[in-house]
PDB file of C-alpha atoms in Angstrom:
ATOM      1  CA  MET X   1       1.570  12.693 -10.194  1.00  0.00           C
ATOM      2  CA  GLU X   2       4.568  13.660  -8.115  1.00  0.00           C
ATOM      3  CA  LYS X   3       7.138  11.783  -6.080  1.00  0.00           C
ATOM      4  CA  ASP X   4       9.720  13.534  -3.929  1.00  0.00           C
ATOM      5  CA  GLY X   5       8.685  16.879  -5.445  1.00  0.00           C
ATOM      6  CA  ARG X   6       9.278  15.673  -9.002  1.00  0.00           C
ATOM      7  CA  VAL X   7       6.664  15.037 -11.704  1.00  0.00           C
ATOM      8  CA  ILE X   8       6.799  11.341 -12.561  1.00  0.00           C
ATOM      9  CA  GLY X   9       3.640  10.897 -14.615  1.00  0.00           C
ATOM     10  CA  GLY X  10       0.243  12.164 -15.495  1.00  0.00           C
ATOM     11  CA  ALA X  11      -3.067  11.505 -17.165  1.00  0.00           C
ATOM     12  CA  GLY X  12      -6.255  13.301 -17.999  1.00  0.00           C
ATOM     13  CA  ILE X  13      -9.962  12.579 -17.821  1.00  0.00           C
ATOM     14  CA  ALA X  14     -12.251  14.572 -20.094  1.00  0.00           C
ATOM     15  CA  PRO X  15     -15.765  14.210 -21.468  1.00  0.00           C
ATOM     16  CA  PHE X  16     -15.767  12.118 -24.633  1.00  0.00           C
ATOM     17  CA  ALA X  17     -17.321  14.034 -27.538  1.00  0.00           C
ATOM     18  CA  ASP X  18     -19.225  16.279 -25.090  1.00  0.00           C
ATOM     19  CA  SER X  19     -20.896  13.259 -23.494  1.00  0.00           C
ATOM     20  CA  SER X  20     -22.280  13.547 -19.995  1.00  0.00           C
ATOM     21  CA  GLU X  21     -22.000   9.750 -19.501  1.00  0.00           C
ATOM     22  CA  VAL X  22     -18.716   8.755 -21.171  1.00  0.00           C
ATOM     23  CA  CYS X  23     -15.292  10.148 -20.342  1.00  0.00           C
ATOM     24  CA  GLU X  24     -11.990   9.533 -22.043  1.00  0.00           C
ATOM     25  CA  LEU X  25      -8.719   8.613 -20.377  1.00  0.00           C
ATOM     26  CA  GLN X  26      -6.203  10.816 -22.164  1.00  0.00           C
ATOM     27  CA  LYS X  27      -2.458  10.939 -22.383  1.00  0.00           C
ATOM     28  CA  MET X  28      -1.480   8.581 -19.597  1.00  0.00           C
ATOM     29  CA  TYR X  29       2.301   8.595 -19.248  1.00  0.00           C
ATOM     30  CA  LEU X  30       5.088   7.813 -16.806  1.00  0.00           C
ATOM     31  CA  ARG X  31       8.739   8.749 -16.822  1.00  0.00           C
ATOM     32  CA  GLN X  32      10.858   5.858 -18.069  1.00  0.00           C
ATOM     33  CA  GLU X  33      12.569   5.208 -14.728  1.00  0.00           C
ATOM     34  CA  ILE X  34       9.189   4.829 -12.961  1.00  0.00           C
ATOM     35  CA  ARG X  35       7.776   2.180 -15.286  1.00  0.00           C
ATOM     36  CA  GLY X  36       7.381  -1.250 -13.734  1.00  0.00           C
ATOM     37  CA  THR X  37       7.097   0.076 -10.165  1.00  0.00           C
ATOM     38  CA  GLY X  38       3.302  -0.099  -9.769  1.00  0.00           C
ATOM     39  CA  ILE X  39       2.875   3.654 -10.029  1.00  0.00           C
ATOM     40  CA  ALA X  40       0.914   3.297 -13.284  1.00  0.00           C
ATOM     41  CA  ALA X  41      -1.777   1.282 -11.481  1.00  0.00           C
ATOM     42  CA  GLN X  42      -1.952   3.964  -8.779  1.00  0.00           C
ATOM     43  CA  LEU X  43      -2.262   6.712 -11.381  1.00  0.00           C
ATOM     44  CA  LEU X  44      -4.996   4.813 -13.222  1.00  0.00           C
ATOM     45  CA  ALA X  45      -6.878   4.183  -9.966  1.00  0.00           C
ATOM     46  CA  THR X  46      -6.756   7.892  -9.145  1.00  0.00           C
ATOM     47  CA  CYS X  47      -8.121   8.767 -12.585  1.00  0.00           C
ATOM     48  CA  LEU X  48     -10.882   6.161 -12.400  1.00  0.00           C
ATOM     49  CA  ASP X  49     -11.895   7.255  -8.885  1.00  0.00           C
ATOM     50  CA  PHE X  50     -12.486  10.726 -10.279  1.00  0.00           C
ATOM     51  CA  ALA X  51     -14.245   9.383 -13.384  1.00  0.00           C
ATOM     52  CA  LYS X  52     -16.641   7.232 -11.327  1.00  0.00           C
ATOM     53  CA  ARG X  53     -17.970  10.324  -9.588  1.00  0.00           C
ATOM     54  CA  HIS X  54     -18.926  11.963 -12.881  1.00  0.00           C
ATOM     55  CA  TYR X  55     -19.386   9.344 -15.618  1.00  0.00           C
ATOM     56  CA  LYS X  56     -20.827   5.886 -16.323  1.00  0.00           C
ATOM     57  CA  GLN X  57     -18.114   4.693 -18.724  1.00  0.00           C
ATOM     58  CA  CYS X  58     -14.478   5.412 -19.504  1.00  0.00           C
ATOM     59  CA  TYR X  59     -13.142   5.130 -23.063  1.00  0.00           C
ATOM     60  CA  LEU X  60      -9.576   5.219 -24.321  1.00  0.00           C
ATOM     61  CA  GLU X  61      -7.726   4.962 -27.575  1.00  0.00           C
ATOM     62  CA  THR X  62      -4.166   3.794 -28.152  1.00  0.00           C
ATOM     63  CA  LEU X  63      -1.984   2.087 -30.729  1.00  0.00           C
ATOM     64  CA  GLN X  64      -1.998  -1.677 -31.132  1.00  0.00           C
ATOM     65  CA  THR X  65       1.806  -1.586 -31.387  1.00  0.00           C
ATOM     66  CA  MET X  66       1.970  -0.349 -27.782  1.00  0.00           C
ATOM     67  CA  GLU X  67       1.698  -3.920 -26.513  1.00  0.00           C
ATOM     68  CA  ALA X  68       2.510  -3.183 -22.865  1.00  0.00           C
ATOM     69  CA  ALA X  69      -0.147  -0.454 -22.739  1.00  0.00           C
ATOM     70  CA  ASN X  70      -2.743  -2.780 -24.277  1.00  0.00           C
ATOM     71  CA  ARG X  71      -1.946  -5.492 -21.727  1.00  0.00           C
ATOM     72  CA  PHE X  72      -2.085  -2.935 -18.905  1.00  0.00           C
ATOM     73  CA  TYR X  73      -5.536  -1.655 -19.894  1.00  0.00           C
ATOM     74  CA  ARG X  74      -6.972  -5.177 -20.253  1.00  0.00           C
ATOM     75  CA  LYS X  75      -5.427  -6.214 -16.918  1.00  0.00           C
ATOM     76  CA  HIS X  76      -7.134  -3.280 -15.218  1.00  0.00           C
ATOM     77  CA  GLY X  77     -10.627  -4.002 -16.512  1.00  0.00           C
ATOM     78  CA  PHE X  78     -10.914  -2.297 -19.878  1.00  0.00           C
ATOM     79  CA  ARG X  79     -12.505  -4.368 -22.624  1.00  0.00           C
ATOM     80  CA  LYS X  80     -11.287  -4.062 -26.190  1.00  0.00           C
ATOM     81  CA  LEU X  81     -13.722  -2.711 -28.768  1.00  0.00           C
ATOM     82  CA  GLU X  82     -13.806  -3.691 -32.438  1.00  0.00           C
ATOM     83  CA  VAL X  83     -14.298  -0.112 -33.654  1.00  0.00           C
ATOM     84  CA  PRO X  84     -13.848   3.354 -32.126  1.00  0.00           C
ATOM     85  CA  LEU X  85     -16.790   5.123 -30.524  1.00  0.00           C
ATOM     86  CA  ALA X  86     -18.658   7.495 -32.791  1.00  0.00           C
ATOM     87  CA  GLY X  87     -17.222  10.943 -32.194  1.00  0.00           C
ATOM     88  CA  SER X  88     -13.602   9.830 -31.988  1.00  0.00           C
ATOM     89  CA  GLU X  89     -11.117  12.367 -33.277  1.00  0.00           C
ATOM     90  CA  HIS X  90      -7.952  10.254 -32.936  1.00  0.00           C
ATOM     91  CA  PHE X  91      -7.692   8.789 -36.400  1.00  0.00           C
ATOM     92  CA  ALA X  92      -4.154   7.424 -35.929  1.00  0.00           C
ATOM     93  CA  CYS X  93      -5.247   5.106 -33.108  1.00  0.00           C
ATOM     94  CA  ASP X  94      -6.155   1.515 -33.904  1.00  0.00           C
ATOM     95  CA  ALA X  95      -6.986   0.021 -30.478  1.00  0.00           C
ATOM     96  CA  TRP X  96     -10.049   1.135 -28.523  1.00  0.00           C
ATOM     97  CA  TYR X  97     -11.143   0.239 -24.993  1.00  0.00           C
ATOM     98  CA  MET X  98     -14.138   0.821 -22.731  1.00  0.00           C
ATOM     99  CA  MET X  99     -14.723   0.336 -19.020  1.00  0.00           C
ATOM    100  CA  ASP X 100     -18.094   0.357 -17.282  1.00  0.00           C
ATOM    101  CA  LEU X 101     -17.523   2.385 -14.135  1.00  0.00           C
ATOM    102  CA  HIS X 102     -20.615   1.303 -12.204  1.00  0.00           C
ATOM    103  CA  SER X 103     -20.854  -2.446 -12.697  1.00  0.00           C
TER     104      SER X 103
END
């Protein structure tokens, strides 16, 4: 994502474990000075708009210690899972979320 010709954040959507139905939100980030401006919600909406055209669910993994990120994902409709999805390769993560894209 750019603002005034400058990269301010980014994210990725990729198939989860070669699934044709589940994607993974990967590496969502914003520059420090952009945080708290609402841009994160815009970036997430852009990612999910793309994901909805290709997948039924969106999965993500993060760290429980990233409290603001966990609140952000729950606020925007992700539900917390008790365990990671089978096929996860991010063994350092300890918080897992899923969103149904067509409900």
